[in-house]
Amino acid sequence: MKLKAKADGPISFRELFKKGDTSIKLSYIFMGMANILNGQIIKGLAFLALQIGFVAWLVVNGFHALSMLQSLGTKAQGWVMDESLGIEVQQPGDNSMLLLLFGIAAIILILLFIFMYIVNLRSARKIFTLKQAGQSLPTLKEDLNSLLNEKFYITLMSIPLLGVLAFTILPLLYMISIAFTSYDHNHLPPKNLFHWVGFANFSNVITGDIAGTFFPVLTWTLIWAVLATATTFFFGILLALLINAKGVKGKKVWRTIFVITMAVPQFVSLLLMANLFNGSGPVNAMLQNWGLIDQPIPFLTDALLAKVTVIFVNMWVGIPVTMLVATGIITNLPTDQIEAAEIDGANKFQIFRNITFPQILFVMVPSLIQQFIGNINNFNVIFLLTGGQPANSNFHSAGETDLLVTWLYKLTVTAADYNLASVIGIIIFVLSAVFSLFAYTRSSSFKTEGA
Amino acid sequence: MKSKKRKNLVLHYTLLTILSIVWIFPIVWIVLTSFRSEGGAFVTYFIPKQFTFENYKMLLTSSTYPFVQWFLNTLFVAVCSCILSTLITIAMAYSLSRLRFRARKPFLKLALVLNMFPGFMSMIAVYYILKAMNLTGSLLALILVYSSGAALGFYIAKGFFDTIPMALDESAMIDGASKFEIFTKITLPLSKPIIVYTALMAFMAPWMDFIFAKIILGDNVNKYTVAIGLFTMQTKDKIDQYFMAFTAGCVLIAVPITLLFIFMQKYYVEGITSGSVKG
């Protein structure tokens, strides 16, 4: 099967070089020659211009950017003796950070160029096959038209993908590389250089100095993600059932009340909660006024209580979201099973446990796992509510309620330990990847079960 | 039997009322506080002793905290990135759902992987890239970052497009329509829920985003968005003085967003349920 497909498919580039005429051979060296010599002048010139531009960039910037990638700079900023002047002059020094960034950008550019080179060869191959078959070559107008038809995806996706390349892939590759360097608060460019250190940062996080912070934070992150997801999910469904129960009037009004809290920007509602639960905030004041407590409850300043508070406040934020989505599902659930169960004399709880809940769960598993991953990365709730406080003096730049993500933020913004932050970022990625993989296999097993 | 049902209903209403109070309470508190004329961040009572409009007046006229400017900045960023993001998301989702090309499957996997990295892991690098483009401290940078992120957030919209029957496209193709015509004349008119959902999310993001805006805009107070602007009023040394103005600002932001969301919630549910839930 496979062999046959290969025989039918386009010829390889090596064969093309052997069989092709001069114009095609030329386009192995000068991009677009096949197009230019066969009448597709504008397309060919575009290829050629691309190549000239690339070579010029390589000479002016590219080679330098690539060559510095290995050392990440050798000249530190500082005063050096200038022999010819006989005095010390300040030398600007290499900026490791920029060298790394430009180096990675250079690699991406080179890969893009290789891709365009292959596109050029493909174009030459198309000319070759069309000519052999005795067909006429597409004109510029036809080429442009195909961008609205069989190649419509190129039109739709090229600009968004450039954005992804510049603002997601390049930064990500950069940050991943940082994890293998010594870029921390002691090696801040441009004053100092940093260098490649291999896996040293990883071992530092897992077994070294930082392990004492890493493992408690990791544990809390996982506990938090499980509890936050489970509570909002479970109570969100209960709330949806409560509102959608038979006989309850004003469903829309009830729903709107909860939706309001969902629409309020989180930085408003969470900062507000932080004030509400403050030691001298209104909640404590009220409880004291009523004589229920003598001392203010340390909602946000006691390690354990802060964690509990965070989970409760997250319920306030998250339950309406689940409620809204679950409502959409509940109103579409088939009711015949429930009616049959009612006739058989099942009570409300039994119906919920055995019929409604499994059905909702079945539909919501994928979004549930997404929520779980979202909670591992739930920056807002922690950052705006507690800021990671209360502090723990045993931790490196982290507090009791800090999740891995907020710790990552602190490591970059406050501590300037970029290399550690990158390691944490990679670990978060691995966590998310493992859980999504798990989710993927689960949901596909669900699919086969459903079929 | 009937009395049992009635009891049940009473229980339902009681529970709903209690829950509603819990949920509405902080919101009522913020509205009340924004009209409070007595100073201080924390007072021991809920209902202000005296009501005033001073907090709003101060907020709208203050020159240290140019709230109107922040509001207009955010509105500008929100509108621009709403339009751009929606175009980008819909284009990406449509391509990956309805069109067939070689890189499609690998790209879907790549996007999944890229989405798993915590977003602001790369914010420092983004900052330097923008700096290299001489864009830091500008609203344009924010728009660029928000909309370029949209190219990877296509999964929900793709799920929606997947549910539109392929037979529609095929019959149009037989009638000689190009892909472009199918996209604009058949798919788009059918996709109102997902377009509104995407636009709504994209419009709301700049009002809520905090971290990226903070990093990119730095100390440029005149270019602040409301989220960062209001946050600066919350620092320990300023909170006593500005807390009421802060709450007033929160009310001014939250009211339009909330109204928008309430009117659009139908689309939110449709978008989410038809897009993501089917997995």
XYZ file of C-alpha atoms in Angstrom:
730
model
C 0.000 0.000 0.000
C 2.577 2.469 1.159
C 4.951 1.728 -1.685
C 2.253 2.249 -4.212
C 1.307 5.587 -2.751
C 4.928 6.616 -2.998
C 5.115 5.607 -6.619
C 2.072 7.707 -7.388
C 3.251 10.687 -5.352
C 5.540 13.467 -6.516
C 9.128 12.602 -7.336
C 11.810 13.224 -4.749
C 13.891 16.399 -4.861
C 16.991 14.393 -5.763
C 15.288 12.877 -8.771
C 13.927 16.287 -9.663
C 17.459 17.668 -9.764
C 18.584 14.874 -12.085
C 15.653 15.069 -14.453
C 14.873 18.791 -14.367
C 16.076 21.270 -16.981
C 18.484 24.121 -16.294
C 15.838 26.429 -14.868
C 14.951 23.838 -12.271
C 18.581 23.032 -11.499
C 19.204 26.748 -11.045
C 16.460 27.095 -8.495
C 18.420 24.758 -6.210
C 20.948 27.578 -5.932
C 18.919 30.688 -6.658
C 15.416 30.469 -5.317
C 12.624 31.233 -7.751
C 14.704 30.685 -10.926
C 12.337 27.990 -12.149
C 9.451 30.395 -11.745
C 11.179 33.342 -13.404
C 12.417 31.388 -16.409
C 9.021 29.796 -16.924
C 6.956 32.950 -16.915
C 5.860 33.162 -13.266
C 7.936 36.306 -12.935
C 6.431 37.960 -9.874
C 6.300 34.780 -7.832
C 9.883 34.004 -8.807
C 11.125 37.465 -7.947
C 9.458 37.192 -4.570
C 11.387 33.978 -3.886
C 14.616 35.566 -5.058
C 14.109 38.682 -2.959
C 13.530 36.451 0.039
C 16.813 34.686 -0.530
C 18.771 37.891 -1.028
C 17.236 39.356 2.096
C 18.101 36.255 4.078
C 21.728 36.161 2.962
C 22.129 39.857 3.695
C 20.710 39.362 7.187
C 22.967 36.356 7.731
C 26.044 38.407 6.884
C 25.068 41.495 8.854
C 23.459 39.942 11.961
C 22.813 36.259 11.694
C 26.311 34.784 11.943
C 27.141 36.935 14.925
C 23.883 36.057 16.681
C 24.506 32.363 16.128
C 28.135 32.408 17.164
C 27.357 34.132 20.449
C 24.752 31.538 21.339
C 27.338 29.087 22.593
C 29.123 31.350 25.041
C 26.344 33.864 25.724
C 28.912 36.621 25.797
C 32.459 36.941 27.043
C 32.951 40.617 27.799
C 31.495 41.710 31.107
C 30.573 45.333 31.525
C 33.225 47.262 33.368
C 36.436 49.267 33.197
C 39.254 47.942 31.037
C 42.646 49.329 30.215
C 42.766 50.873 26.783
C 46.377 50.410 25.633
C 46.335 53.083 22.979
C 44.918 55.758 25.267
C 46.699 54.593 28.377
C 43.625 55.057 30.544
C 40.773 52.862 31.681
C 37.620 53.131 29.614
C 34.230 51.653 30.265
C 33.365 48.830 27.957
C 29.659 48.235 27.366
C 29.969 44.467 27.647
C 27.893 41.681 26.225
C 24.291 41.330 27.250
C 23.765 37.596 27.682
C 20.015 37.991 27.784
C 19.797 39.746 24.444
C 22.383 37.430 22.907
C 20.278 34.449 23.886
C 17.088 36.051 22.616
C 18.627 37.045 19.291
C 20.292 33.657 18.948
C 16.992 31.866 19.298
C 15.306 34.310 16.953
C 18.097 33.601 14.456
C 17.480 29.874 14.668
C 13.766 30.430 14.066
C 14.534 32.644 11.075
C 16.840 30.024 9.614
C 14.191 27.340 10.027
C 11.656 29.617 8.347
C 14.084 30.144 5.492
C 14.636 26.404 5.084
C 10.883 26.019 4.949
C 10.633 28.664 2.235
C 13.469 26.968 0.359
C 11.464 23.751 0.314
C 8.395 25.675 -0.816
C 10.554 26.992 -3.646
C 11.611 23.483 -4.604
C 8.037 22.297 -4.471
C 7.037 25.098 -6.756
C 9.805 24.068 -9.173
C 8.614 20.481 -8.981
C 5.088 21.557 -9.821
C 6.359 23.395 -12.874
C 8.281 20.261 -13.867
C 5.293 17.921 -13.593
C 2.903 20.332 -15.282
C 5.313 20.808 -18.175
C 5.812 17.067 -18.525
C 2.088 16.550 -18.654
C 1.912 19.285 -21.271
C -0.342 21.504 -19.176
C -0.067 25.275 -18.903
C 1.359 26.839 -15.748
C -0.937 28.761 -13.406
C -0.805 32.513 -13.873
C -0.375 34.920 -10.992
C -4.111 35.533 -10.979
C -4.848 31.828 -10.707
C -2.316 31.491 -7.928
C -3.954 34.308 -6.014
C -7.382 32.813 -6.590
C -6.270 29.510 -5.130
C -5.587 31.411 -1.902
C -9.347 31.824 -1.602
C -10.093 28.237 -2.468
C -7.919 25.155 -2.080
C -5.234 27.137 -0.254
C -7.685 29.219 1.767
C -6.075 28.027 5.005
C -2.904 29.896 4.104
C -4.858 33.135 3.859
C -6.629 32.537 7.113
C -3.755 31.272 9.189
C -0.551 32.978 8.129
C -0.947 36.251 10.037
C -2.184 34.621 13.261
C 0.700 32.168 13.063
C 3.234 34.974 12.754
C 1.782 36.350 15.983
C 2.118 32.953 17.642
C 5.704 32.694 16.473
C 6.677 36.106 17.788
C 4.707 36.202 21.028
C 4.363 32.577 22.069
C 6.939 30.286 20.507
C 9.949 32.597 20.574
C 9.365 33.698 24.196
C 8.688 30.128 25.230
C 11.864 28.767 23.642
C 13.735 31.611 25.283
C 12.322 30.863 28.707
C 12.937 27.155 28.337
C 16.567 27.848 27.501
C 16.831 30.103 30.544
C 16.172 27.030 32.692
C 19.577 25.743 31.607
C 21.502 28.924 32.389
C 22.713 30.707 35.488
C 20.410 33.702 34.969
C 19.526 34.628 38.565
C 19.751 37.689 40.798
C 23.533 37.340 40.927
C 23.911 37.219 37.156
C 21.815 40.086 35.886
C 22.725 41.450 32.484
C 24.053 43.872 31.385
C 26.174 44.182 34.548
C 27.009 40.489 34.611
C 27.038 37.642 32.158
C 25.263 34.366 32.561
C 26.177 31.014 31.070
C 24.862 27.598 30.266
C 24.800 25.361 33.333
C 23.020 22.272 32.066
C 20.642 20.593 34.486
C 22.019 22.282 37.605
C 18.834 24.290 38.187
C 16.667 21.228 37.932
C 18.691 19.351 40.531
C 18.657 22.458 42.695
C 14.865 22.492 42.637
C 14.381 18.783 43.156
C 17.145 17.889 45.594
C 19.034 21.086 46.410
C 18.320 24.269 48.366
C 15.055 24.971 46.665
C 13.526 21.540 47.296
C 12.416 22.705 50.751
C 10.171 25.240 49.066
C 9.322 23.295 45.964
C 7.744 20.223 47.510
C 5.478 22.027 50.001
C 4.343 24.406 47.256
C 3.787 21.519 44.842
C 1.753 19.614 47.439
C -0.402 22.631 48.202
C -0.873 23.294 44.476
C -2.199 19.790 43.927
C -4.401 19.835 47.033
C -5.714 23.222 45.988
C -6.423 22.112 42.417
C -8.311 19.016 43.555
C -10.356 20.806 46.200
C -11.049 23.892 44.104
C -12.218 21.849 41.136
C -14.254 19.387 43.160
C -16.026 21.966 45.316
C -16.994 24.320 42.513
C -18.039 21.456 40.286
C -20.137 19.624 42.830
C -21.838 22.621 44.384
C -22.253 24.275 41.007
C -24.291 21.312 39.818
C -26.289 21.273 43.046
C -27.064 24.945 42.600
C -28.116 24.393 39.003
C -30.428 21.578 40.093
C -31.810 23.744 42.865
C -32.675 26.522 40.458
C -34.018 24.211 37.780
C -36.108 22.111 40.120
C -39.746 21.699 39.166
C -41.996 24.299 40.718
C -39.305 26.899 41.477
C -40.491 30.195 40.082
C -38.346 33.027 38.768
C -35.582 30.753 37.450
C -34.184 33.589 35.386
C -33.991 35.963 38.324
C -32.198 33.441 40.519
C -29.785 32.636 37.747
C -29.057 36.299 37.107
C -28.221 36.900 40.749
C -25.418 34.357 40.534
C -24.337 35.373 37.072
C -23.804 38.938 38.274
C -21.032 37.762 40.571
C -19.449 35.932 37.676
C -19.345 39.023 35.494
C -17.737 41.281 38.074
C -14.058 41.489 37.160
C -11.989 39.238 39.382
C -9.607 41.959 40.415
C -12.621 43.776 41.827
C -14.317 40.900 43.591
C -11.154 39.272 44.877
C -9.540 42.449 46.150
C -12.820 43.154 47.839
C -12.886 39.749 49.469
C -9.388 40.380 50.711
C -10.710 43.500 52.401
C -13.812 41.775 53.730
C -11.772 39.082 55.425
C -9.036 41.374 56.656
C -8.226 41.163 60.363
C -9.927 44.529 60.886
C -12.358 44.032 58.008
C -16.159 44.028 58.149
C -16.641 40.277 58.622
C -14.543 40.229 61.758
C -16.106 43.472 62.919
C -19.569 42.034 62.503
C -18.756 38.839 64.351
C -17.213 40.874 67.169
C -20.217 43.195 67.325
C -22.498 40.244 67.675
C -20.348 38.968 70.492
C -19.572 35.701 68.747
C -15.810 36.122 68.969
C -13.432 38.136 71.134
C -10.430 38.177 68.858
C -10.535 38.809 65.104
C -10.324 35.559 63.175
C -7.053 35.497 61.181
C -8.767 34.521 57.933
C -5.831 35.478 55.754
C -2.933 35.542 58.184
C -3.039 32.044 59.659
C -1.495 29.469 57.331
C -4.223 26.841 57.543
C -7.118 29.262 57.778
C -5.826 31.214 54.797
C -5.883 28.045 52.730
C -9.439 27.311 53.792
C -10.480 30.886 53.048
C -8.915 30.729 49.601
C -10.897 27.607 48.769
C -14.132 29.135 50.044
C -13.652 32.359 48.156
C -12.870 30.350 45.064
C -16.217 28.633 45.493
C -17.835 32.048 45.466
C -16.077 32.790 42.169
C -16.385 29.387 40.544
C -19.773 27.967 41.479
C -21.776 30.338 39.232
C -19.631 29.342 36.250
C -20.348 25.650 36.717
C -23.972 26.494 37.483
C -24.368 28.294 34.181
C -22.801 25.528 32.109
C -24.576 22.776 34.029
C -27.893 24.556 33.479
C -27.359 24.276 29.758
C -26.805 20.546 30.126
C -29.587 19.868 32.634
C -32.236 21.488 30.478
C -31.210 19.172 27.646
C -31.121 15.953 29.674
C -33.736 13.331 28.762
C -36.328 13.211 31.525
C -37.854 9.785 30.914
C -35.364 7.981 33.167
C -36.050 10.357 36.017
C -39.785 9.946 35.609
C -39.432 6.168 35.569
C -37.344 6.324 38.736
C -39.930 8.572 40.391
C -42.650 6.058 39.596
C -40.500 3.326 41.124
C -40.430 5.405 44.285
C -36.826 6.609 44.252
C -36.196 9.646 46.425
C -34.549 12.863 45.312
C -31.127 11.938 46.569
C -31.214 8.540 44.838
C -32.256 10.132 41.579
C -29.458 12.657 41.852
C -26.861 10.087 42.770
C -27.761 7.426 40.290
C -29.228 9.274 37.327
C -28.698 13.011 37.105
C -25.180 13.304 38.446
C -23.633 10.522 36.321
C -25.251 11.981 33.221
C -23.910 15.466 33.900
C -20.523 14.072 34.862
C -20.396 12.152 31.609
C -20.864 15.299 29.555
C -18.618 17.456 31.684
C -15.534 15.274 32.136
C -13.456 17.063 29.496
C -14.270 20.498 30.843
C -13.719 19.232 34.369
C -10.164 18.263 33.564
C -9.638 21.545 31.806
C -10.819 23.243 34.971
C -8.390 21.174 37.002
C -5.494 22.306 34.845
C -6.876 25.824 34.992
C -6.808 25.639 38.778
C -3.186 24.475 38.849
C -2.571 27.734 36.993
C -5.104 29.814 38.917
C -3.040 32.907 39.390
C -5.762 35.445 40.101
C -7.399 33.922 43.129
C -4.152 33.567 45.038
C -2.417 36.693 43.852
C -5.335 39.049 44.423
C -6.678 37.448 47.573
C -3.663 36.628 49.686
C -0.700 37.491 47.504
C 0.713 34.151 48.667
C 0.718 35.326 52.287
C 1.120 34.422 55.126
C 4.876 34.371 54.828
C 6.919 31.312 55.666
C 10.499 32.045 56.581
C 11.629 28.585 55.463
C 10.496 29.220 51.919
C 12.523 30.821 49.169
C 10.429 33.743 47.868
C 7.143 31.998 48.555
C 4.384 32.159 51.149
C 2.047 29.562 52.578
C -0.713 29.936 50.006
C 1.530 30.397 46.976
C 0.814 28.050 44.094
C 3.545 27.055 41.675
C 2.357 29.779 39.294
C 2.357 32.591 41.807
C 5.725 31.415 43.014
C 6.923 31.513 39.424
C 5.668 35.087 39.220
C 7.475 36.075 42.393
C 10.666 34.374 41.268
C 10.680 36.442 38.089
C 9.300 39.767 39.205
C 10.496 40.130 42.796
C 13.426 37.756 43.194
C 14.806 37.953 39.623
C 15.716 34.261 39.779
C 14.771 33.707 36.189
C 16.399 30.309 35.881
C 14.460 28.868 38.815
C 11.256 30.404 37.499
C 11.807 28.696 34.163
C 12.346 25.362 35.842
C 9.075 25.832 37.734
C 7.348 26.767 34.481
C 8.586 23.601 32.839
C 7.433 21.539 35.808
C 3.965 23.129 35.615
C 3.929 22.255 31.955
C 4.796 18.647 32.686
C 2.036 18.482 35.303
C -0.539 19.906 32.907
C 0.629 17.622 30.133
C 0.329 14.519 32.309
C -3.194 15.423 33.360
C -4.338 16.258 29.849
C -2.921 13.021 28.575
C -4.873 11.287 31.286
C -7.955 13.284 30.296
C -7.462 12.419 26.667
C -7.329 8.686 27.256
C -10.306 8.886 29.613
C -12.466 10.852 27.237
C -11.671 8.566 24.327
C -12.554 5.550 26.461
C -15.782 7.350 27.259
C -16.401 7.824 23.589
C -16.043 4.151 22.793
C -18.268 3.336 25.737
C -20.864 5.726 24.482
C -20.815 4.279 20.984
C -48.060 14.102 49.066
C -48.974 17.663 48.309
C -47.814 19.016 51.656
C -44.508 17.218 51.186
C -44.062 18.902 47.857
C -44.876 22.249 49.368
C -42.345 21.697 52.158
C -39.802 20.789 49.554
C -40.443 23.975 47.663
C -40.144 26.073 50.800
C -36.788 24.428 51.451
C -35.707 25.243 47.926
C -36.628 28.883 48.266
C -34.972 29.215 51.667
C -31.751 27.723 50.392
C -31.764 29.879 47.290
C -32.424 33.001 49.322
C -29.585 32.287 51.738
C -27.192 31.531 48.901
C -28.250 34.633 47.014
C -27.549 36.763 50.057
C -24.099 35.228 50.424
C -23.343 35.861 46.777
C -24.791 39.337 46.550
C -23.469 40.534 49.877
C -19.941 41.586 48.786
C -21.407 43.365 45.813
C -23.877 45.317 47.889
C -21.064 46.141 50.261
C -18.873 47.576 47.518
C -21.750 49.689 46.168
C -22.582 50.985 49.638
C -18.935 51.722 50.384
C -18.558 53.692 47.187
C -21.167 56.143 48.515
C -19.738 56.318 52.028
C -18.679 59.752 53.137
C -16.724 58.725 56.258
C -13.093 57.938 55.506
C -10.916 54.959 56.308
C -10.584 51.619 54.617
C -12.139 49.610 57.398
C -15.118 50.565 59.435
C -17.034 48.294 61.751
C -20.442 48.739 60.140
C -21.898 47.968 56.738
C -24.358 50.720 56.025
C -22.605 54.072 55.751
C -23.661 56.742 58.237
C -23.719 59.355 55.499
C -24.041 59.030 51.763
C -22.153 61.158 49.284
C -21.165 61.409 45.636
C -17.759 62.850 46.576
C -15.930 59.558 45.915
C -17.140 59.447 42.344
C -16.441 63.121 41.840
C -12.924 62.731 43.155
C -12.315 59.720 40.955
C -13.499 61.459 37.809
C -11.546 64.653 38.399
C -8.384 63.497 40.173
C -5.197 64.172 38.273
C -3.001 61.728 40.206
C -5.398 58.954 39.307
C -6.684 59.770 35.797
C -9.558 57.344 35.899
C -11.288 58.690 32.788
C -8.062 58.267 30.848
C -7.683 54.697 32.147
C -11.241 53.944 31.216
C -10.755 55.228 27.669
C -7.454 53.328 27.375
C -9.107 50.096 28.398
C -12.053 50.708 26.116
C -9.686 51.319 23.207
C -7.657 48.184 23.915
C -10.807 46.159 24.491
C -12.472 47.217 21.247
C -9.349 46.729 19.127
C -8.375 43.389 20.576
C -12.002 42.274 20.525
C -12.161 42.834 16.768
C -8.717 41.396 16.059
C -9.049 38.429 18.394
C -12.437 37.487 17.025
C -11.180 37.610 13.456
C -8.113 35.570 14.365
C -9.908 33.000 16.500
C -12.633 32.438 13.941
C -10.127 32.207 11.085
C -7.979 29.693 12.964
C -10.922 27.652 14.198
C -12.518 27.548 10.770
C -9.295 26.490 9.046
C -8.584 23.776 11.546
C -12.114 22.485 11.636
C -13.334 22.680 8.025
C -10.276 22.808 5.786
C -7.944 19.909 5.170
C -4.218 20.394 4.780
C -1.100 18.520 5.663
C -0.001 20.452 8.720
C -3.451 20.379 10.297
C -3.103 17.482 12.727
C 0.454 18.299 13.819
C -0.583 21.886 14.396
C -3.553 20.872 16.538
C -1.182 18.882 18.725
C 1.362 21.697 18.840
C -1.301 24.178 19.912
C -2.393 21.841 22.686
C 1.169 21.618 23.945
C 1.778 25.372 23.705
C -1.406 26.039 25.649
C -0.116 23.975 28.535
C 2.729 26.297 29.386
C 1.675 28.830 31.978
C 0.992 32.002 30.000
C 3.144 34.406 31.900
C 6.132 32.101 32.081
C 7.131 33.916 28.933
C 6.025 37.385 29.894
C 9.533 38.625 30.577
C 10.626 37.464 27.142
C 7.548 39.063 25.604
C 8.500 42.253 27.359
C 11.960 42.254 25.808
C 10.640 41.406 22.368
C 8.260 44.335 22.607
C 11.108 46.467 23.861
C 13.171 45.464 20.852
C 10.244 46.629 18.724
C 10.162 49.839 20.767
C 6.588 49.194 21.843
C 6.742 48.880 25.627
C 4.557 51.262 27.553
C 2.129 51.547 24.683
C -1.426 50.367 24.275
C -0.558 48.942 20.868
C 1.685 46.408 22.605
C -1.203 45.256 24.748
C -3.442 44.842 21.705
C -0.707 42.870 19.941
C -0.183 40.535 22.864
C -3.882 39.931 23.525
C -4.746 39.282 19.890
C -1.744 37.120 19.112
C -2.755 34.947 22.038
C -6.108 34.444 20.352
C -4.481 32.332 17.656
C -4.065 29.507 20.157
C -7.403 29.864 21.925
C -9.404 28.422 19.092
C -10.429 25.134 20.673
C -13.910 26.127 21.783
C -14.718 27.782 18.453
C -13.330 24.777 16.612
C -15.598 22.509 18.623
C -18.504 24.645 17.493
C -17.544 24.498 13.810
C -17.137 20.735 14.090
C -20.823 20.460 14.885
C -21.963 22.146 11.658
C -22.720 19.331 9.217
C -20.080 18.875 6.510
C -22.872 18.080 4.039
C -23.636 21.815 3.865
C -20.124 22.535 2.616
C -20.180 19.649 0.203
C -23.437 20.647 -1.436
C -22.143 24.194 -1.814
C -18.963 22.851 -3.369
C -21.008 20.916 -5.906
C -22.760 24.160 -6.760
C -19.329 25.578 -7.524
C -18.722 27.723 -4.461
C -15.106 28.373 -3.488
C -13.918 27.802 0.074
C -13.951 31.533 0.631
C -17.590 31.747 -0.437
C -18.528 28.793 1.751
C -16.824 30.458 4.691
C -18.455 33.849 4.282
C -21.871 32.849 2.993
C -22.634 29.597 4.784
C -20.488 29.018 7.848
C -20.302 32.533 9.249
C -24.060 33.228 9.205
C -24.580 29.963 11.091
C -21.999 30.807 13.718
C -23.520 33.732 15.556
C -23.351 32.139 19.021
C -19.672 31.354 18.785
C -18.779 34.699 17.243
C -20.584 36.557 19.993
C -19.021 34.297 22.618
C -15.521 34.877 21.258
C -16.058 38.610 20.982
C -17.480 38.784 24.487
C -14.527 36.941 25.982
C -12.050 39.019 24.003
C -13.749 42.231 25.031
C -13.787 41.321 28.699
C -10.192 40.117 28.897
C -8.524 43.563 28.856
C -10.838 44.804 31.623
C -9.794 41.931 33.801
C -6.198 41.323 32.830
C -3.710 42.541 35.260
C -0.362 40.838 35.016
C 0.529 41.353 31.377
C -0.749 44.903 31.394
C 1.322 45.665 34.479
C 4.527 44.261 33.028
C 4.123 45.826 29.598
C 2.934 49.258 30.656
C 5.437 49.642 33.474
C 5.292 53.093 35.081
C 3.428 54.817 32.306
C 0.474 55.943 34.443
C -1.294 57.700 31.590
C -1.398 54.478 29.613
C -2.665 52.334 32.466
C -5.748 50.211 32.045
C -8.390 50.375 34.762
C -7.311 47.120 36.338
C -3.761 48.265 37.056
C -4.865 51.800 37.765
C -7.303 50.780 40.432
C -4.818 48.312 41.854
C -2.341 51.139 42.486
C -4.934 52.680 44.814
C -4.811 49.552 46.929
C -1.278 49.760 48.267
C -0.920 49.818 52.020
C -0.029 53.477 52.357
C -2.826 54.689 50.111
C -5.658 52.381 50.965
C -7.027 54.467 53.830
C -7.200 57.557 51.714
C -8.406 56.063 48.489
C -10.439 53.051 49.443
C -13.805 54.674 48.750
C -12.600 56.054 45.439
C -11.315 52.577 44.633
C -14.708 51.036 45.272
C -16.357 53.775 43.220
C -14.041 52.880 40.348
C -14.907 49.222 40.764
C -18.597 50.039 40.522
C -18.064 52.119 37.386
C -16.213 49.234 35.723
C -18.321 46.397 36.975
C -21.694 47.845 36.009
C -21.217 47.989 32.211
C -19.349 44.682 32.114
C -22.004 42.978 34.204
C -24.838 44.323 32.067
C -23.054 43.235 28.915
C -22.512 39.808 30.364
C -26.093 39.372 31.547
C -27.455 40.255 28.130
C -24.980 37.980 26.425
C -25.105 35.014 28.797
C -27.247 33.056 26.358
C -24.344 33.128 23.914
C -21.889 32.290 26.642
C -23.740 29.092 27.480
C -24.308 28.190 23.835
C -20.680 28.819 23.002
C -19.326 26.827 25.924
C -21.713 23.903 25.728
C -21.643 23.435 21.976
C -17.922 24.102 21.792
C -16.036 22.477 24.592
C -18.206 20.028 26.381
C -18.364 17.436 23.669
C -14.610 17.067 24.040
